[in-house]
mmCIF file as Biopython writes it, N, C-alpha, C and O atoms, coordinates in Angstrom:
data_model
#
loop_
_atom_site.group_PDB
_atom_site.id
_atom_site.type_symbol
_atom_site.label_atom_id
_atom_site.label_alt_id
_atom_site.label_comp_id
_atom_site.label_asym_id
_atom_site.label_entity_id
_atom_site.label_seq_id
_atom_site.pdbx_PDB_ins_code
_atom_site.Cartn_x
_atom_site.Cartn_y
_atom_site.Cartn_z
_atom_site.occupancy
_atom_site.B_iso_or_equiv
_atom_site.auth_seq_id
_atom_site.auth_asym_id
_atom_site.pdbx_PDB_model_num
ATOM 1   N N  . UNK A ? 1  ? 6.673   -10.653 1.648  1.0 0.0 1  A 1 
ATOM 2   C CA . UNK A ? 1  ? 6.191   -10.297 2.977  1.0 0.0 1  A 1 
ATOM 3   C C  . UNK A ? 1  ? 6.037   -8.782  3.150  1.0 0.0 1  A 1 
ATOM 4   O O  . UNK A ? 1  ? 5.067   -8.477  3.844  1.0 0.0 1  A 1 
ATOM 5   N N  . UNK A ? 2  ? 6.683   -7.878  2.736  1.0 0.0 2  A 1 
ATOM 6   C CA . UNK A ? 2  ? 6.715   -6.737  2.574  1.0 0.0 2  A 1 
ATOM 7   C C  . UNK A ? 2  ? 5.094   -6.353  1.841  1.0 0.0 2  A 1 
ATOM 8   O O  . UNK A ? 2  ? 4.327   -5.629  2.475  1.0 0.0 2  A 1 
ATOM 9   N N  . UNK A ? 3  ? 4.855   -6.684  1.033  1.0 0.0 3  A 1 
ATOM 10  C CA . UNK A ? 3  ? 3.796   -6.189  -0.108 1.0 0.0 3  A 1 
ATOM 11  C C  . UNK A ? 3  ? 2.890   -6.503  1.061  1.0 0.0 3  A 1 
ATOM 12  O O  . UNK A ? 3  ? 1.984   -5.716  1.337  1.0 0.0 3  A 1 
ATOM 13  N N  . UNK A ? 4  ? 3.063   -7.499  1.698  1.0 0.0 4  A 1 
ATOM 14  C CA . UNK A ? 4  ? 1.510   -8.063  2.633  1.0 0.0 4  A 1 
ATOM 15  C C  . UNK A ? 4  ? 1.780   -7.263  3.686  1.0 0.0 4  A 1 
ATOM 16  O O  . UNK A ? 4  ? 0.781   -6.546  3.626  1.0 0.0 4  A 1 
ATOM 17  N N  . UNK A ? 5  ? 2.460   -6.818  4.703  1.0 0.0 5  A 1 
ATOM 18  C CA . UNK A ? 5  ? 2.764   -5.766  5.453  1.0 0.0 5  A 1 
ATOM 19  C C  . UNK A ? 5  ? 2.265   -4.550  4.760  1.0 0.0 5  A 1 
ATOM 20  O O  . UNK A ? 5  ? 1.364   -3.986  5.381  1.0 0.0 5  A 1 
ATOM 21  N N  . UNK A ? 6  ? 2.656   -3.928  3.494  1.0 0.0 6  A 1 
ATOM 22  C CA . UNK A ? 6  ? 1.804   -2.674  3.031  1.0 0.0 6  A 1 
ATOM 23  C C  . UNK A ? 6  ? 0.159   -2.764  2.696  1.0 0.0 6  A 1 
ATOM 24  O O  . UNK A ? 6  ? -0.589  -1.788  2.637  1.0 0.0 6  A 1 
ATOM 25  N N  . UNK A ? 7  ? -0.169  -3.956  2.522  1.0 0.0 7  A 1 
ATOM 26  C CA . UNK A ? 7  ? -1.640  -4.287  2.418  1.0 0.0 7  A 1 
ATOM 27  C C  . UNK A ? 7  ? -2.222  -3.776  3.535  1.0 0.0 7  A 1 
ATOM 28  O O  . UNK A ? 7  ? -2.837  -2.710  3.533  1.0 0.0 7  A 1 
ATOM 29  N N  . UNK A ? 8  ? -2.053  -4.536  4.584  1.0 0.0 8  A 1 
ATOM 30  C CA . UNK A ? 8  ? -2.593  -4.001  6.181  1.0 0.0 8  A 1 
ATOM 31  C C  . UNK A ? 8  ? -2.145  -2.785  6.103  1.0 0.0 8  A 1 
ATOM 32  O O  . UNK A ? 8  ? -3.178  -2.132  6.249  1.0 0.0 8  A 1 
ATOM 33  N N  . UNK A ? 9  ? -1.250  -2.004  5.963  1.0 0.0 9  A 1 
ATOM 34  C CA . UNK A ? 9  ? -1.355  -0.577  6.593  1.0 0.0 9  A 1 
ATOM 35  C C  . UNK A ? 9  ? -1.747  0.165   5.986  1.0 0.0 9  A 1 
ATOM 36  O O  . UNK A ? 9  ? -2.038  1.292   6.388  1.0 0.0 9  A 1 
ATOM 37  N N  . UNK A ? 10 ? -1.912  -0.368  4.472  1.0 0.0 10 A 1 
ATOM 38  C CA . UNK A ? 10 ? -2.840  0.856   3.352  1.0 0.0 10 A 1 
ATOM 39  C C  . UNK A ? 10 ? -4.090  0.494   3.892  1.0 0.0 10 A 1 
ATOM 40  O O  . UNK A ? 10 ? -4.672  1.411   3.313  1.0 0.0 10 A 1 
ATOM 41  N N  . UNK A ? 11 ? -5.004  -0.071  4.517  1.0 0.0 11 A 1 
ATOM 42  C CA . UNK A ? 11 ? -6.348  0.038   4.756  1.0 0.0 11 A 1 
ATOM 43  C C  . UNK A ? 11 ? -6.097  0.027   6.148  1.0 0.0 11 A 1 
ATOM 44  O O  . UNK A ? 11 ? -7.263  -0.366  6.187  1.0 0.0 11 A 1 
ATOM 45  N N  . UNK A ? 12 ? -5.843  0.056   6.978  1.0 0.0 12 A 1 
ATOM 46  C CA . UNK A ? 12 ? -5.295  0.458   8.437  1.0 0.0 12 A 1 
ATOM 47  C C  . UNK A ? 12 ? -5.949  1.488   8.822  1.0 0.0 12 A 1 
ATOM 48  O O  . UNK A ? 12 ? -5.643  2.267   7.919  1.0 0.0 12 A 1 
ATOM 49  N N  . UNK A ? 13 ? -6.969  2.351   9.848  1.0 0.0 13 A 1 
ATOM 50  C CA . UNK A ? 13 ? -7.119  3.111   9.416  1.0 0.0 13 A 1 
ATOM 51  C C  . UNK A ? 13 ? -6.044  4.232   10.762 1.0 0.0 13 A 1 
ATOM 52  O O  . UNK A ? 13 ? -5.926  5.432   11.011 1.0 0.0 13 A 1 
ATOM 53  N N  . UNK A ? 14 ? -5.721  3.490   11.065 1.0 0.0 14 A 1 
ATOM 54  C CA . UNK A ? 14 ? -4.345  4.342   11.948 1.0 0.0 14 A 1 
ATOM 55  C C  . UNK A ? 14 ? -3.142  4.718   11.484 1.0 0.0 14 A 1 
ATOM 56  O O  . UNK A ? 14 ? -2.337  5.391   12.128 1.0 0.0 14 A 1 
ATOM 57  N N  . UNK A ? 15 ? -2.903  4.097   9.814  1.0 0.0 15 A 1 
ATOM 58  C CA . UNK A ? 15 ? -2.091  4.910   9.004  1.0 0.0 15 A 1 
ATOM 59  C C  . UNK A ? 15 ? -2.877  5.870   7.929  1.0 0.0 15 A 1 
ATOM 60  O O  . UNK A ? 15 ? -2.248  6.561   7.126  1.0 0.0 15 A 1 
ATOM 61  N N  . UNK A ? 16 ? -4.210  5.850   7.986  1.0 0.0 16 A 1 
ATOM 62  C CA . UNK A ? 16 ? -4.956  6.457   6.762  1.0 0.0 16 A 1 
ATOM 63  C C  . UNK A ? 16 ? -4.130  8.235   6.425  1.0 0.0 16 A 1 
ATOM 64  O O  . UNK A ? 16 ? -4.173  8.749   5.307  1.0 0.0 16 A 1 
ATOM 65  N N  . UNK A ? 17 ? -3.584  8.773   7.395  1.0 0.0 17 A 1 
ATOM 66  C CA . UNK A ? 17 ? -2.871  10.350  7.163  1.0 0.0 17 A 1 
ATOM 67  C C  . UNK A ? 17 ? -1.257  9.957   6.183  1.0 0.0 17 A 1 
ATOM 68  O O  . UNK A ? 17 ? -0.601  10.796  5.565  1.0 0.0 17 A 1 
ATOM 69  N N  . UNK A ? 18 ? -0.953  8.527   6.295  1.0 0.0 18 A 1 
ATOM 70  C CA . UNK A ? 18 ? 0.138   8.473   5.730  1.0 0.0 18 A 1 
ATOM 71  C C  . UNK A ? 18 ? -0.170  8.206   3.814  1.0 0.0 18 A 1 
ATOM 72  O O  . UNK A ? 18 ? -1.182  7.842   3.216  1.0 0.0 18 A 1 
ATOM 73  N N  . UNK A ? 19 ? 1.088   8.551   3.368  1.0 0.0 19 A 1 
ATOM 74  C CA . UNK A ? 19 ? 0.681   8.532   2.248  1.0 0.0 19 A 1 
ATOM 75  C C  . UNK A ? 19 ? 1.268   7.111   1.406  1.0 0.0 19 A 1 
ATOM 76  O O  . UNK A ? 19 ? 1.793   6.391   2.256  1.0 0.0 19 A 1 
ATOM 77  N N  . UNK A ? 20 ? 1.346   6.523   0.137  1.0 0.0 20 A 1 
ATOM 78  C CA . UNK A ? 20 ? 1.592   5.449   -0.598 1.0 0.0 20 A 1 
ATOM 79  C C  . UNK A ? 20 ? 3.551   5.396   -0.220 1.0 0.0 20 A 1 
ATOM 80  O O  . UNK A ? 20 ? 4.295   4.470   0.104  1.0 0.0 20 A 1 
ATOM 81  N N  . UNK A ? 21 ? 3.769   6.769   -0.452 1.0 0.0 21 A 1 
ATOM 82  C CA . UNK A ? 21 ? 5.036   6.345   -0.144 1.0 0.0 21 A 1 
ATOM 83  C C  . UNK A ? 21 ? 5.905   6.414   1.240  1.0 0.0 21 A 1 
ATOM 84  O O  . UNK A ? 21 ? 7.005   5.900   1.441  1.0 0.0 21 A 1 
ATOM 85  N N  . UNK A ? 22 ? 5.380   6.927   1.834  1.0 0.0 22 A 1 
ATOM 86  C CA . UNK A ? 22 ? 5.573   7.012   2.982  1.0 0.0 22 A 1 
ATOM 87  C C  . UNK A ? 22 ? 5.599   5.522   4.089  1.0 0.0 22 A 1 
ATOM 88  O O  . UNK A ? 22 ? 6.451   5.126   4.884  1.0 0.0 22 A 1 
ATOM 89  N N  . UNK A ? 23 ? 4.126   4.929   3.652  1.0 0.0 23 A 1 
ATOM 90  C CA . UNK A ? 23 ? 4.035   3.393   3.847  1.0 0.0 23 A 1 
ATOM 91  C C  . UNK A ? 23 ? 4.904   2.579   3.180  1.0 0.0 23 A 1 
ATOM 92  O O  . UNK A ? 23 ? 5.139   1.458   3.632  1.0 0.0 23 A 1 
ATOM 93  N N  . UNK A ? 24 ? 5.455   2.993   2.104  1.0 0.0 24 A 1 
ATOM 94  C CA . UNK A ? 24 ? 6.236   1.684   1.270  1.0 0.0 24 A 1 
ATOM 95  C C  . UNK A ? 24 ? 7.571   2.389   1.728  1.0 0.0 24 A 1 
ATOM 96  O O  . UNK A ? 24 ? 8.372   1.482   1.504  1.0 0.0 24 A 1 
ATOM 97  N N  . UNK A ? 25 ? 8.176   3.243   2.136  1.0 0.0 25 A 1 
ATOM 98  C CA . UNK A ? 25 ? 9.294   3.163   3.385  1.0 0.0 25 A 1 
ATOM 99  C C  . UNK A ? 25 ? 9.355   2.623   4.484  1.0 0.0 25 A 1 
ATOM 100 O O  . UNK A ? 25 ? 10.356  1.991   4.820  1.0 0.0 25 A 1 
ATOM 101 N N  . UNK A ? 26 ? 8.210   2.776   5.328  1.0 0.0 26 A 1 
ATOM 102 C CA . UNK A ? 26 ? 7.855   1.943   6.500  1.0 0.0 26 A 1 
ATOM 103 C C  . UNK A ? 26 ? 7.860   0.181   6.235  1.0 0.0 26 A 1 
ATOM 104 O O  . UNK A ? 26 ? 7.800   -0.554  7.221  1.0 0.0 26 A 1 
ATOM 105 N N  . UNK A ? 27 ? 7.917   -0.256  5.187  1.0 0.0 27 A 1 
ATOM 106 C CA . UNK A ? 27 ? 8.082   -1.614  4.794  1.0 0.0 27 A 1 
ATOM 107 C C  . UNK A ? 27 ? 9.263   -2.299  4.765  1.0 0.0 27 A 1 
ATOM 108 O O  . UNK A ? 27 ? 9.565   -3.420  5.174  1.0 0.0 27 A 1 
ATOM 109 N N  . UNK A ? 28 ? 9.984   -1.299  4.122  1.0 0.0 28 A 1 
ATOM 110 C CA . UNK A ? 28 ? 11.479  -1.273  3.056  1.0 0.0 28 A 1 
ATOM 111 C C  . UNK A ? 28 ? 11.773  -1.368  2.198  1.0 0.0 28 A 1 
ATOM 112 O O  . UNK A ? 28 ? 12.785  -1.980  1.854  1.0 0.0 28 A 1 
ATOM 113 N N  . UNK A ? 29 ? 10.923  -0.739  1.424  1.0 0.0 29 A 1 
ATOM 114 C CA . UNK A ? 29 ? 11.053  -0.342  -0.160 1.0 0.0 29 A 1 
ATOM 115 C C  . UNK A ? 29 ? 11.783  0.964   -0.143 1.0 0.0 29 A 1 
ATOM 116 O O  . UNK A ? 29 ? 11.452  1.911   0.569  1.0 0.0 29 A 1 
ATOM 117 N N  . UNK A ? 30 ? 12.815  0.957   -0.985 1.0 0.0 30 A 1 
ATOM 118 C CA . UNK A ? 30 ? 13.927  1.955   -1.210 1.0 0.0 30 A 1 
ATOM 119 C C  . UNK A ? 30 ? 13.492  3.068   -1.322 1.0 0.0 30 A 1 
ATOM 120 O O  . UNK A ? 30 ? 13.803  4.091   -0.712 1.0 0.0 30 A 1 
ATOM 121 N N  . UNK A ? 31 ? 12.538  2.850   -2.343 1.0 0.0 31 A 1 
ATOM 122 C CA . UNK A ? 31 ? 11.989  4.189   -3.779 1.0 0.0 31 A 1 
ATOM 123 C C  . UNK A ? 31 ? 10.565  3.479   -4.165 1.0 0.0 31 A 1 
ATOM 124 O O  . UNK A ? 31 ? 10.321  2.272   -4.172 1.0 0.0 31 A 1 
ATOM 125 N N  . UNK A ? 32 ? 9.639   4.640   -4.503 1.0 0.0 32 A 1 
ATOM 126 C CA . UNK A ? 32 ? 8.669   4.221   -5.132 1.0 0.0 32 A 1 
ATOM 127 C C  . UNK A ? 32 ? 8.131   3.290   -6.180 1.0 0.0 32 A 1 
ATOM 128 O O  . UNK A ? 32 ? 7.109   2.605   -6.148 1.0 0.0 32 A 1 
ATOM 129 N N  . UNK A ? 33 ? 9.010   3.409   -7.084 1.0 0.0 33 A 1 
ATOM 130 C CA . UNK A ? 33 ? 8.927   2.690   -8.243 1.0 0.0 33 A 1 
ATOM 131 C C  . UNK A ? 33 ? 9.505   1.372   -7.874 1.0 0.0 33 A 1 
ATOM 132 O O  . UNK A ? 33 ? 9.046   0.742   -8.827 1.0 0.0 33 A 1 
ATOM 133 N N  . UNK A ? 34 ? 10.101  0.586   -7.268 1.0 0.0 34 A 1 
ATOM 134 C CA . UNK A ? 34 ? 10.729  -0.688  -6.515 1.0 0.0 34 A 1 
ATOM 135 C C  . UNK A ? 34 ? 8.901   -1.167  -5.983 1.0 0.0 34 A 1 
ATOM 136 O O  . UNK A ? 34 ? 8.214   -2.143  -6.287 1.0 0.0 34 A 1 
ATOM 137 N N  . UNK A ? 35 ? 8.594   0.148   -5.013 1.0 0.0 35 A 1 
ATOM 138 C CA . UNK A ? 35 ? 7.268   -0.658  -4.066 1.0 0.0 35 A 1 
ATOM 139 C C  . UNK A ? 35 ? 6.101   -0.623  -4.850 1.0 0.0 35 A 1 
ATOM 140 O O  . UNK A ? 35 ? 5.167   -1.318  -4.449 1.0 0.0 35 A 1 
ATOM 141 N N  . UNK A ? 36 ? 5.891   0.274   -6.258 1.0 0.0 36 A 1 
ATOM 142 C CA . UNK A ? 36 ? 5.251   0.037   -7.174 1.0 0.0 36 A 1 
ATOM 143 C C  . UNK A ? 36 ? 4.652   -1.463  -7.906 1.0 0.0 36 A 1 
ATOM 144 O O  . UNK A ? 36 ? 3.622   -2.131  -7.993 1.0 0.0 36 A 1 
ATOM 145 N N  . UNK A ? 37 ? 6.347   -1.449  -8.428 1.0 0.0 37 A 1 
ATOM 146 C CA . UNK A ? 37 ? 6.221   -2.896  -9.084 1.0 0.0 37 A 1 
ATOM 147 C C  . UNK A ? 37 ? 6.228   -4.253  -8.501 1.0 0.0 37 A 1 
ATOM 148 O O  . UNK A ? 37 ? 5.928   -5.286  -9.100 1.0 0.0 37 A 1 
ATOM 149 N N  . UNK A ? 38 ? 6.669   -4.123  -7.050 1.0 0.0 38 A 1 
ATOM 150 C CA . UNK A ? 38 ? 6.630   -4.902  -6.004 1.0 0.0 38 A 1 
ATOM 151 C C  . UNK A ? 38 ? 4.561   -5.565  -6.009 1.0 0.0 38 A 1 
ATOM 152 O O  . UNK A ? 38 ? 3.902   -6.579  -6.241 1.0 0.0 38 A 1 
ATOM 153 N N  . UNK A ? 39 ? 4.376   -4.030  -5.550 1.0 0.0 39 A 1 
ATOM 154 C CA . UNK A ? 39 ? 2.872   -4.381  -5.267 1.0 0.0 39 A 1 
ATOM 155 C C  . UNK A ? 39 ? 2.014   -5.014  -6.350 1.0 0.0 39 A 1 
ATOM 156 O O  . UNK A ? 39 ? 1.306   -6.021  -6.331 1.0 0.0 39 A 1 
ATOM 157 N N  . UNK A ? 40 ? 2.357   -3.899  -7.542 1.0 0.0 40 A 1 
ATOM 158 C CA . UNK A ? 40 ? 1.396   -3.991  -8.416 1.0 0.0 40 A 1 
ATOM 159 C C  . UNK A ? 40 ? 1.588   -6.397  -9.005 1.0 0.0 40 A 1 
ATOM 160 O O  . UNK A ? 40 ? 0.668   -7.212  -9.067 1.0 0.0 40 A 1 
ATOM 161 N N  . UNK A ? 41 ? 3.198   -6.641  -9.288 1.0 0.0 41 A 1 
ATOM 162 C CA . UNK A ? 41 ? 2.720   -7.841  -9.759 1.0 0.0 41 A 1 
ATOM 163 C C  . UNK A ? 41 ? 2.619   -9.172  -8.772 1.0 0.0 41 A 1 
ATOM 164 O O  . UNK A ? 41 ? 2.754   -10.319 -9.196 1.0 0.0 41 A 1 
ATOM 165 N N  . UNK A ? 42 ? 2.258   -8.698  -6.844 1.0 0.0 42 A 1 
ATOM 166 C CA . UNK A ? 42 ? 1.764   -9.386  -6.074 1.0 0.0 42 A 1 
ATOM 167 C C  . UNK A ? 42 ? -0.399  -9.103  -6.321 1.0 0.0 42 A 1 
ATOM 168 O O  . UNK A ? 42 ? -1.342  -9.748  -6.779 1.0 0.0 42 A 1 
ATOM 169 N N  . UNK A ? 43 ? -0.244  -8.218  -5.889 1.0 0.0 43 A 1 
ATOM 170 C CA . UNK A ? 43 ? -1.484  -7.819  -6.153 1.0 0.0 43 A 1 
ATOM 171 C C  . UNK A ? 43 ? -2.339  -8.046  -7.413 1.0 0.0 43 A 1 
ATOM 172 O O  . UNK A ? 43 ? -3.311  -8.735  -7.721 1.0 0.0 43 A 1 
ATOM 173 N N  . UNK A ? 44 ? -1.430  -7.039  -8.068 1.0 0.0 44 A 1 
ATOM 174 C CA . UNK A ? 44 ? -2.745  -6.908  -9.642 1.0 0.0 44 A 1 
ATOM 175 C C  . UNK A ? 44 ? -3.602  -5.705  -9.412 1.0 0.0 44 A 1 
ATOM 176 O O  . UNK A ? 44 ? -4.813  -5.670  -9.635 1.0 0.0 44 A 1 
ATOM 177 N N  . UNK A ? 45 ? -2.797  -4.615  -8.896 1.0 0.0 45 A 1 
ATOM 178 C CA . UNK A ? 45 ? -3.468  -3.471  -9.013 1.0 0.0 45 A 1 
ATOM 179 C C  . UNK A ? 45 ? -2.186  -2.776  -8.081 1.0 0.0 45 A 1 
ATOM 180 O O  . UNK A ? 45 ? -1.260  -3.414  -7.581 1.0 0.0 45 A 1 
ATOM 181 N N  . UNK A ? 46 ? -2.416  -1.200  -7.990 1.0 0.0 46 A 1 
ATOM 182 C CA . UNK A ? 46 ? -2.057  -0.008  -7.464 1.0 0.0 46 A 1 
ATOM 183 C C  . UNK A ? 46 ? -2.083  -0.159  -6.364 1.0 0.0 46 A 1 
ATOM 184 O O  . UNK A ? 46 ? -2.920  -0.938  -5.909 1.0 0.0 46 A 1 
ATOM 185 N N  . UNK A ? 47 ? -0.814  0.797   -5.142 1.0 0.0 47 A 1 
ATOM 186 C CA . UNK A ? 47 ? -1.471  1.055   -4.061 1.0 0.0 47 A 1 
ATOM 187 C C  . UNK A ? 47 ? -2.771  1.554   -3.973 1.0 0.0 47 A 1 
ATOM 188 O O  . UNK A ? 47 ? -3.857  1.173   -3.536 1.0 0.0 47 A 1 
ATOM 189 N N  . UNK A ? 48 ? -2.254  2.637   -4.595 1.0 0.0 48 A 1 
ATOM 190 C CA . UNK A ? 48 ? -3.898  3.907   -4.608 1.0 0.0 48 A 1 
ATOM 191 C C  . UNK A ? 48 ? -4.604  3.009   -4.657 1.0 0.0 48 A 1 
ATOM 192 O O  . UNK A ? 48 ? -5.065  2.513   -3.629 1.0 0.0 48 A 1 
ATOM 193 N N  . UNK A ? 49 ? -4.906  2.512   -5.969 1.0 0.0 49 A 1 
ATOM 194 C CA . UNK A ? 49 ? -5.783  2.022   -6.076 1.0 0.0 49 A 1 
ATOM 195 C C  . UNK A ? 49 ? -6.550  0.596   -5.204 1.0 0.0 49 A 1 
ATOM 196 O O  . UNK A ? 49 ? -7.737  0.272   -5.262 1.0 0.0 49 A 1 
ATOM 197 N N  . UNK A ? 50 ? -5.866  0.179   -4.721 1.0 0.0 50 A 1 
ATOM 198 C CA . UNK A ? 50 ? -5.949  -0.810  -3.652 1.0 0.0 50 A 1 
ATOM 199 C C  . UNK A ? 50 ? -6.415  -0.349  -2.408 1.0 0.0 50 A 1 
ATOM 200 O O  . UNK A ? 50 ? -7.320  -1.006  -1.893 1.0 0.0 50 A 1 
ATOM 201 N N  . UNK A ? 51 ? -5.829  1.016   -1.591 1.0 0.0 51 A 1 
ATOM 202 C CA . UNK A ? 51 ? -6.605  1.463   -0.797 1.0 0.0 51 A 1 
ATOM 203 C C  . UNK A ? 51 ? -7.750  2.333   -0.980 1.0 0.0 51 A 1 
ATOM 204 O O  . UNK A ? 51 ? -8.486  2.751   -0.086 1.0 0.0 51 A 1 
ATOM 205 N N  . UNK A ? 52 ? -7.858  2.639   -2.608 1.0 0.0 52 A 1 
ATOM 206 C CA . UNK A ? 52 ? -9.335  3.302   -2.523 1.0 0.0 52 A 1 
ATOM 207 C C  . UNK A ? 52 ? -10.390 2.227   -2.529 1.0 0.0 52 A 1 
ATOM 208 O O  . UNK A ? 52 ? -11.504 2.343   -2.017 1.0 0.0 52 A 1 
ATOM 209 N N  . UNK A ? 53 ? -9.904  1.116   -3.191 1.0 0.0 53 A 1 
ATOM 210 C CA . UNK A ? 53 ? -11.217 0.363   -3.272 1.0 0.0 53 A 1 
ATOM 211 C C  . UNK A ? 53 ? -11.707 -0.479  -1.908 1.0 0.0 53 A 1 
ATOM 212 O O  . UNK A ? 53 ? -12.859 -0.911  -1.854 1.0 0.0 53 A 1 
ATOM 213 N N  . UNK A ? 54 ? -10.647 -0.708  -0.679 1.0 0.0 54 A 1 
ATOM 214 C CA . UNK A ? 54 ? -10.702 -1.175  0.140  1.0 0.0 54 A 1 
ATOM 215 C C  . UNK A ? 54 ? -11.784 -0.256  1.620  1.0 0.0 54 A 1 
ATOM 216 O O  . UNK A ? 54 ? -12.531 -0.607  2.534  1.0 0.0 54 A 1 
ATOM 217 N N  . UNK A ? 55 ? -11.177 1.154   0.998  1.0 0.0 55 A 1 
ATOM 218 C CA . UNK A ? 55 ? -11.588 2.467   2.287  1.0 0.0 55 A 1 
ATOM 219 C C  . UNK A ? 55 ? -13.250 2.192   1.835  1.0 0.0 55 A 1 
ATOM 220 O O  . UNK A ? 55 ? -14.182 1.991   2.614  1.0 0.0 55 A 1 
ATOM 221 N N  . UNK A ? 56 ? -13.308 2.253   0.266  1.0 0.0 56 A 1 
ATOM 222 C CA . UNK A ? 56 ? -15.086 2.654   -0.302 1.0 0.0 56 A 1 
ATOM 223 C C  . UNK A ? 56 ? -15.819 1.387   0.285  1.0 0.0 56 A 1 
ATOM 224 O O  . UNK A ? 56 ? -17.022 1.494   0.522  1.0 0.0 56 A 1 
ATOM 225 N N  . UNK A ? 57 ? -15.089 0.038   0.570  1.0 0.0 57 A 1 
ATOM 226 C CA . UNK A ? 57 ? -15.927 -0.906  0.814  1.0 0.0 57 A 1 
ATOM 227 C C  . UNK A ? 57 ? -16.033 -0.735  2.357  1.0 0.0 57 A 1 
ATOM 228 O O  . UNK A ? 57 ? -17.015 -1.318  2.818  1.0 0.0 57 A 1 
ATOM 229 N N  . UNK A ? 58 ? -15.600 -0.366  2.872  1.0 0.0 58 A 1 
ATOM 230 C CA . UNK A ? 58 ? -15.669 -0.372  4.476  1.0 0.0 58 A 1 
ATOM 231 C C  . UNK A ? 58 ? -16.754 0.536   5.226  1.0 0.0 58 A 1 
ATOM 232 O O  . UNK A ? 58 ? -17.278 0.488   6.339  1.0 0.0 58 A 1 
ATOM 233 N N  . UNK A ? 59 ? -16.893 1.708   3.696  1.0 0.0 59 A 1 
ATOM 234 C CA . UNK A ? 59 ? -17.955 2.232   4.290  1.0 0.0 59 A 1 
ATOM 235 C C  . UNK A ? 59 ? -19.132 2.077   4.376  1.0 0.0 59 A 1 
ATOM 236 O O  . UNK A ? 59 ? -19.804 2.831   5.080  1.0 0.0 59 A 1 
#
């Protein structure tokens, strides 16, 4: 539930000033590397990379 909570707010664009880790505190991920591997083997990709490809399609 967490990983899907950081989904919405990485393409959010009312968090767009916040950064990858900053959002994966706002979730409750400890440390980066926890919300890393969290995301990456729900997903199948990166934050970054998840909100770049999401921001480029919106435009």
């Amino acid at each position: 539930y967490r990983v899907k909570d950081a989904l919405h707010l990485l393409t959010d664009k009312r968090y767009a000033d916040k950064n990858v880790e900053e959002i994966s505190a706002m979730v409750g991920f400890a440390n980066r590397q926890s919300f890393y591997a969290a995301f990456y083997k729900n997903v199948g990709e990166t934050p970054n990379g998840y909100r770049k490809r999401h921001i480029e399609n919106k435009k």
